XYZ file of N, CA and C in Angstrom:
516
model
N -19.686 137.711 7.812
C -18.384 137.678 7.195
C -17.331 138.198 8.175
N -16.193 137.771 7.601
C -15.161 138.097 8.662
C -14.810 139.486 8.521
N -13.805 140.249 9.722
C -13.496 141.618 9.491
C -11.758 141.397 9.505
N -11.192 141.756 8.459
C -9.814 142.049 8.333
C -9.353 142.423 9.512
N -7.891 141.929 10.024
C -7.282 142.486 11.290
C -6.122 143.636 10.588
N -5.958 144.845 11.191
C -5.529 145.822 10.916
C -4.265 145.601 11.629
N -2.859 145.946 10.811
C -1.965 146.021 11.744
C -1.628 147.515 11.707
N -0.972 147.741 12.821
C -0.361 149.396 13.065
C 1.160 149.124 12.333
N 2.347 149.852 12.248
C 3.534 149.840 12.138
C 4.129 150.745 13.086
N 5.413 149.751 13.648
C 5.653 150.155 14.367
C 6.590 151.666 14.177
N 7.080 152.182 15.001
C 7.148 153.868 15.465
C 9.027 153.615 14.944
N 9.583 152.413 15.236
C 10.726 152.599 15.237
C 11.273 151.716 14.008
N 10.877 151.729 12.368
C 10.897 150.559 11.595
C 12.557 150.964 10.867
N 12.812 151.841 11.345
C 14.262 152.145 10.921
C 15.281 150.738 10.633
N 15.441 150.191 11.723
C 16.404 148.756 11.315
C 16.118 147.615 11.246
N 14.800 147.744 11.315
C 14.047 146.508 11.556
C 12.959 146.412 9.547
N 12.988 144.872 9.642
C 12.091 144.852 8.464
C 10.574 144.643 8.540
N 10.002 145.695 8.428
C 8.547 145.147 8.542
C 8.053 144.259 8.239
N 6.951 143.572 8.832
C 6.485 142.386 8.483
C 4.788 142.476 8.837
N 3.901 142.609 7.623
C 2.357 143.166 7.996
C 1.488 142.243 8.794
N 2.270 140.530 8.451
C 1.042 139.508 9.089
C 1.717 139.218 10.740
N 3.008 140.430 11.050
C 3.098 139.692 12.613
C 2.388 140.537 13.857
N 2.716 139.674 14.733
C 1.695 140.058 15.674
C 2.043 141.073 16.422
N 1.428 142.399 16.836
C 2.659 143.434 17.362
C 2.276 143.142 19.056
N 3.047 143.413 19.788
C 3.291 142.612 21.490
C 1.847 142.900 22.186
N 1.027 144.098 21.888
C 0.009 144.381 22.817
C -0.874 143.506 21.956
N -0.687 142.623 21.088
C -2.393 142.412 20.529
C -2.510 140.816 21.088
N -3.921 140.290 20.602
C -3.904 138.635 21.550
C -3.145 137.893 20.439
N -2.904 136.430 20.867
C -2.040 135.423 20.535
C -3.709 135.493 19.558
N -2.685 134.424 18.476
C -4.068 133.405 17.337
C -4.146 132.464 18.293
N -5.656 131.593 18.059
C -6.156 130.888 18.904
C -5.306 129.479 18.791
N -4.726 129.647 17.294
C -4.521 128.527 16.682
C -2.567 128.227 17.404
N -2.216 129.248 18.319
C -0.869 129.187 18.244
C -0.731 128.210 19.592
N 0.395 127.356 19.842
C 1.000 126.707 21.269
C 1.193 127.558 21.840
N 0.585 127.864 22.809
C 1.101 128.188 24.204
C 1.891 127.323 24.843
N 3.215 127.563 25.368
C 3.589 126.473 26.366
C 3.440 127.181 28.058
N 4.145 126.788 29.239
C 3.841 127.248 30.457
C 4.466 128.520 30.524
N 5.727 128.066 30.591
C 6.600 129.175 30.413
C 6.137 130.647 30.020
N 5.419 130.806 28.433
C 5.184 131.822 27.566
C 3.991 132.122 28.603
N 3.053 131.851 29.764
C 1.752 131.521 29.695
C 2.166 132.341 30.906
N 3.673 132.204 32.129
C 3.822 132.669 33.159
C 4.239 133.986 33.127
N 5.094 134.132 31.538
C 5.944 135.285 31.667
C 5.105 135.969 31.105
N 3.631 135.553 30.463
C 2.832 137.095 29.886
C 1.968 137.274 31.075
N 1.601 136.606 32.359
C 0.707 136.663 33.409
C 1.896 137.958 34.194
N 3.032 137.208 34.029
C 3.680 137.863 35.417
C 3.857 137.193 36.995
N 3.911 136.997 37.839
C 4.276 137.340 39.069
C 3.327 138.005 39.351
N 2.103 137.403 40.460
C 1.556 137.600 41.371
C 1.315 137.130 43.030
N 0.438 137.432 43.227
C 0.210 136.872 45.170
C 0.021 135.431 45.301
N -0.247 134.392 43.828
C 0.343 133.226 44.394
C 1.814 132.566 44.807
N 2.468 133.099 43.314
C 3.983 132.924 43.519
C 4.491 133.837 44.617
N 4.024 135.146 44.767
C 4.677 135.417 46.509
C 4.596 134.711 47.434
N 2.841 134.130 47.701
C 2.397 133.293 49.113
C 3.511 131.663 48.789
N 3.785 131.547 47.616
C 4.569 130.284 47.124
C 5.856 130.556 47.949
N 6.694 131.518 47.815
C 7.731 131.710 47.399
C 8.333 132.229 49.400
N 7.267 133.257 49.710
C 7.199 132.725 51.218
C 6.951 132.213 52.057
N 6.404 130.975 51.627
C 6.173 129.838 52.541
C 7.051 128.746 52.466
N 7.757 128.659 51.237
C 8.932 127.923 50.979
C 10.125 128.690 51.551
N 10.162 129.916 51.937
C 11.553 130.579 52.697
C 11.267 130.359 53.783
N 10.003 130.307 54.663
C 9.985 129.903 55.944
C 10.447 128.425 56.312
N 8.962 127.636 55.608
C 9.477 125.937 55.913
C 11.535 126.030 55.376
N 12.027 126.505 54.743
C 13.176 125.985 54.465
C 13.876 126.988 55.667
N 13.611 128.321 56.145
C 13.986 128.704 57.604
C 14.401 127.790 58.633
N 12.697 126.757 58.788
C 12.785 125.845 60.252
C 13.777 124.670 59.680
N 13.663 124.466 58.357
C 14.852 123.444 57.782
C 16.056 123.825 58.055
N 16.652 125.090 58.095
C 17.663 125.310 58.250
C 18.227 125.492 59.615
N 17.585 125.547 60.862
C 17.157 125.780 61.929
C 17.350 124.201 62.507
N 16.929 123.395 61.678
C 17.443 121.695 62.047
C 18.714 121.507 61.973
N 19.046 122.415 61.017
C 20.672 121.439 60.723
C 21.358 122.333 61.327
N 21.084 123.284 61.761
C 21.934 124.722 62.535
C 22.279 124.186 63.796
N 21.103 122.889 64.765
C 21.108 122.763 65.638
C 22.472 121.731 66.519
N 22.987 121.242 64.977
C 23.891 120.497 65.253
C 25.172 120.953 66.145
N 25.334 122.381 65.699
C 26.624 122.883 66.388
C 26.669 123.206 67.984
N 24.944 122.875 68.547
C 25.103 122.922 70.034
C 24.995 122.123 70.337
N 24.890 120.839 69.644
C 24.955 119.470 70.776
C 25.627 118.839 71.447
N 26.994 119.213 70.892
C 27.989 118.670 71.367
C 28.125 119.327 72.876
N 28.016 120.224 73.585
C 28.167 120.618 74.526
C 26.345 120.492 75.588
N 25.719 120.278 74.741
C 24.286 120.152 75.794
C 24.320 118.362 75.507
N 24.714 117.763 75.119
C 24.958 116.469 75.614
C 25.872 115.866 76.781
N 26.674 117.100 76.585
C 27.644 116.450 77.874
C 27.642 117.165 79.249
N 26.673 118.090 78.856
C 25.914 118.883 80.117
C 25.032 117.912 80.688
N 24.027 117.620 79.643
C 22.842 116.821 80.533
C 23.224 115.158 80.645
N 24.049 114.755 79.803
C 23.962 112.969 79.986
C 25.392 112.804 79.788
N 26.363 113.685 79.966
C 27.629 113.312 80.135
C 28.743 112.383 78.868
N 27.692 112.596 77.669
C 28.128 111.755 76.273
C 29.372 112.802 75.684
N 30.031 111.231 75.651
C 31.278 112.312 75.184
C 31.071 113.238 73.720
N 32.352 113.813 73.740
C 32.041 114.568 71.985
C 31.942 113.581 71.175
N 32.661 112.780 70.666
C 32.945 111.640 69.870
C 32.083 111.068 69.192
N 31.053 110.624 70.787
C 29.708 110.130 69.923
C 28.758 110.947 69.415
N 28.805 112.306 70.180
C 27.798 113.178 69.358
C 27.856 113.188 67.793
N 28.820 112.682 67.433
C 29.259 112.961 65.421
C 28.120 111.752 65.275
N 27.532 110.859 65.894
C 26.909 109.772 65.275
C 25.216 110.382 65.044
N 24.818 111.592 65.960
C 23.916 112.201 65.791
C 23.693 113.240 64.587
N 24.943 113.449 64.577
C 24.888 114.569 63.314
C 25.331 113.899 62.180
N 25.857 112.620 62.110
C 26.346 111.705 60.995
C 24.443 111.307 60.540
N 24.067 110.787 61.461
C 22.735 109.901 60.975
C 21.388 110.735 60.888
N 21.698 112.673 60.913
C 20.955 113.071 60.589
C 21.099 113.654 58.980
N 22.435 113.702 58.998
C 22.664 113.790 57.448
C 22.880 112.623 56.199
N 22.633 111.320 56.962
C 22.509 110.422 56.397
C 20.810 110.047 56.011
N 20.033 110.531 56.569
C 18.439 110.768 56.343
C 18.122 112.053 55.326
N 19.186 112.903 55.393
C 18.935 114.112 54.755
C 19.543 113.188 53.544
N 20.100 112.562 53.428
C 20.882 111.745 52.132
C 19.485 111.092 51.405
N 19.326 109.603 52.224
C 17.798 109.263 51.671
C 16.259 109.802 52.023
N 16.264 110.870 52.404
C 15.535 111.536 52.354
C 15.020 112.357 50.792
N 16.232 112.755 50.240
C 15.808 112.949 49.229
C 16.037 112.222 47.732
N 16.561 110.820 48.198
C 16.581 110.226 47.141
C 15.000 109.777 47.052
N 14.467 109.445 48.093
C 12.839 108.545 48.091
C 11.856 110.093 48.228
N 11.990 111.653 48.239
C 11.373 112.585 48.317
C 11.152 113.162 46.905
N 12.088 113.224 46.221
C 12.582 113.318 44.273
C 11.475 112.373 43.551
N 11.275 111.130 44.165
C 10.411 110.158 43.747
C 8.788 110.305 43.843
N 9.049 110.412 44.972
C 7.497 111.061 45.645
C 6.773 112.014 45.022
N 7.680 112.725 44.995
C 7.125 114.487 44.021
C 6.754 113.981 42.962
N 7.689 112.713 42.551
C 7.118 113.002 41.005
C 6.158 111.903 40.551
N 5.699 110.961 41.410
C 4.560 109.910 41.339
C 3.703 110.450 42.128
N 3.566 110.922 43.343
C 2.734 111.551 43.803
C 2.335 113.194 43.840
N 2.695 113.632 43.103
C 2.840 115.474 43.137
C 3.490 116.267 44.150
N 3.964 117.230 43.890
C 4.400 117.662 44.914
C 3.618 118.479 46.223
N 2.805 118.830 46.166
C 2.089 119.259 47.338
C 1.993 118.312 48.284
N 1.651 116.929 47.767
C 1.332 116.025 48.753
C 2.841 115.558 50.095
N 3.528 115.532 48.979
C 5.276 115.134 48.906
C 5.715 116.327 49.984
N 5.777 117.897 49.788
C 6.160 118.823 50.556
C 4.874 118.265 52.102
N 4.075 118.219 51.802
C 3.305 118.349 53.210
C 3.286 117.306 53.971
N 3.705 115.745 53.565
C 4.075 114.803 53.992
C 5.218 114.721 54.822
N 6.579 115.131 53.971
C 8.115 115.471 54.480
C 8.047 116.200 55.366
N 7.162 117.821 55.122
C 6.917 118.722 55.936
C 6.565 117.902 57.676
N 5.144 117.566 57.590
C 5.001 116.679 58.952
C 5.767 115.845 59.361
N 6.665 114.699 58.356
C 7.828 113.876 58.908
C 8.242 114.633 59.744
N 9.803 115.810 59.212
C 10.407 116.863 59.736
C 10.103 117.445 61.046
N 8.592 117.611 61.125
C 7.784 118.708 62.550
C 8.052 117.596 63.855
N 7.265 116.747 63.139
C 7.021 115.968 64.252
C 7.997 115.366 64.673
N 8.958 114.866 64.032
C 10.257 114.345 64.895
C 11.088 115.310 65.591
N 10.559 116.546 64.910
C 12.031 117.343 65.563
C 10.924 117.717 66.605
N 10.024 117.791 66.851
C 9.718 117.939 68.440
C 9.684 116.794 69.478
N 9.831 115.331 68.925
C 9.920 114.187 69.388
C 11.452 114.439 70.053
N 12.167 115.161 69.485
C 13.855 115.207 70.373
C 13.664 115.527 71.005
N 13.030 116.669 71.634
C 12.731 117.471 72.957
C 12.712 116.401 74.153
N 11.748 115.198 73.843
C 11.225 114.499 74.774
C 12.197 112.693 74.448
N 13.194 112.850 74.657
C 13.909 111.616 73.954
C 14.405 111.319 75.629
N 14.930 110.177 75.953
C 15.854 110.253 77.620
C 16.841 109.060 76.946
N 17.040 108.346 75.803
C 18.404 107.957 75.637
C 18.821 107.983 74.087
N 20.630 108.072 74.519
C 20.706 108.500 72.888
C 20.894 107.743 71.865
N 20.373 106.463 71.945
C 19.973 105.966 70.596
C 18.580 106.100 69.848
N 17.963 106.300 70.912
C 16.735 106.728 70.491
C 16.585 108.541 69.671
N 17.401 109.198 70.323
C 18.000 110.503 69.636
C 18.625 110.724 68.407
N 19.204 109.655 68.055
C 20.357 109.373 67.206
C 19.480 108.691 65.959
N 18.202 107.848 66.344
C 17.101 107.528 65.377
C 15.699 108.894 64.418
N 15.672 109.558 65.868
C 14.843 110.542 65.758
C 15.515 111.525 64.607
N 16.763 112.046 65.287
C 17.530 112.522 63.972
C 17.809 112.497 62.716
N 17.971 110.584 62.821
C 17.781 110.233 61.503
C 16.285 110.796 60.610
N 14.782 110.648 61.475
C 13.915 111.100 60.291
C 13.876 112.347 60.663
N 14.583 113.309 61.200
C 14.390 114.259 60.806
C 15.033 114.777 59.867
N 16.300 114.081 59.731
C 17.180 114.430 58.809
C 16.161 114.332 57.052
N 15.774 113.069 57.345
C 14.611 112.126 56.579
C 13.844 113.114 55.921
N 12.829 113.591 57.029
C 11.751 114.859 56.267
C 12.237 116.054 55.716
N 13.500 116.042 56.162
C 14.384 117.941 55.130
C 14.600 117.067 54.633
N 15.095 116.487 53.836
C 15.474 115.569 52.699
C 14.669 115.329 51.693
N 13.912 115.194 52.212
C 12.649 114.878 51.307
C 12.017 116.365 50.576
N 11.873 117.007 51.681
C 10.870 118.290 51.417
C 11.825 118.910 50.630
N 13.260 118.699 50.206
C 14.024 119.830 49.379
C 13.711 119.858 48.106
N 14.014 118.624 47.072
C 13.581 118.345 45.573
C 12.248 119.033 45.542
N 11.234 118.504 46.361
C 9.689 119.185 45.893
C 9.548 120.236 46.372
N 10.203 121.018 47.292
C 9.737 122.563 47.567
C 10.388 123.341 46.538
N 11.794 122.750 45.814
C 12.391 123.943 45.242
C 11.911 123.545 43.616
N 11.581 122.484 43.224
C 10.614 121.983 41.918
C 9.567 123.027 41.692
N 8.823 123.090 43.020
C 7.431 124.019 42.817
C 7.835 125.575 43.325
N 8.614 126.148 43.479
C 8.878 127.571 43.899
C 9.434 127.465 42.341
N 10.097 126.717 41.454
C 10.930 127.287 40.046
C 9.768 126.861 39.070
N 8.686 126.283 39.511
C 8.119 125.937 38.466
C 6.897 127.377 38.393
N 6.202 127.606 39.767
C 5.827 128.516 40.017
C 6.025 130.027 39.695
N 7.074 130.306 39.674
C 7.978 131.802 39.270
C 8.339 131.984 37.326
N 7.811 133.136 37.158
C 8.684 132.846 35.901
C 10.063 133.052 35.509
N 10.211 132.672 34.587
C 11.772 133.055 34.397
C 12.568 134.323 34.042
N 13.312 134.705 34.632
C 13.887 136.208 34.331
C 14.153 136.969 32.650
């Protein structure tokens, strides 16, 4: 046979109306109740996944930021090494933010037909690998392409890194 569940009352019932069948905060949920994610994160808490989450998404978005930072010296190491005027340098920094444009219109998509882990680590390698492909470029249309996917892979990697760092964390 079953054993009656005992409730305590609480310490402070002064303004509050008691109520004998509710559940007081330390005891378990009924088996029978919805859990949704949310309720499921904020009674877990914040642990060492959402940290290792939460700093690995401040780094990768570091070297992301570190791409687009790079724009403000080109104009002068282009016309150091290949003599390109300023003028055209805007077409390098135009067509890397034009990748950062569809980058995340086709990265938003990705995440969400393909998941996002796959989506961040995909964009992620786009991003790496082109931006070390500039290093080794000798003309600037070919620079001006490279840019473009790099622009491409931060573009992409933004919707799904910051999807899974808010989905990851609970809410305040």
């Amino acid at each position: 046979h079953k054993r009656k569940r005992v409730s305590r009352m609480p310490s402070d019932v002064s303004d509050k109306r008691y109520d004998p069948g509710a559940a007081a905060p330390a005891q378990r949920r009924d088996p029978d109740e919805e859990v949704t994610f949310d309720d499921a994160l904020m009674r877990i808490g914040i642990g060492r996944g959402q940290y290792f989450s939460i700093a690995t998404m401040c780094l990768l978005w570091m070297g992301e930021g570190m791409q687009m930072f790079i724009c403000f010296y080109l104009p002068k190491a282009f016309y150091d090494e290949w003599g390109t005027p300023v003028d055209d340098v805007a077409w390098v920094d135009g067509s890397m933010f034009a990748g950062v444009f569809f980058g995340a219109l086709v990265g938003g998509h990705c995440g969400d037909a393909y998941g996002r882990r796959p989506t961040l680590l995909f964009f992620t390698g786009i991003s790496v690998v082109t931006g070390i492909l500039c290093w080794f470029t000798t003309s600037f249309m070919f620079l001006v392409t490279i840019r473009f996917l790099v622009g491409f892979g931060a573009g992409g990697f933004a919707p799904s890194s910051l999807s899974t760092t808010l989905e990851a964390c609970p809410s305040p």
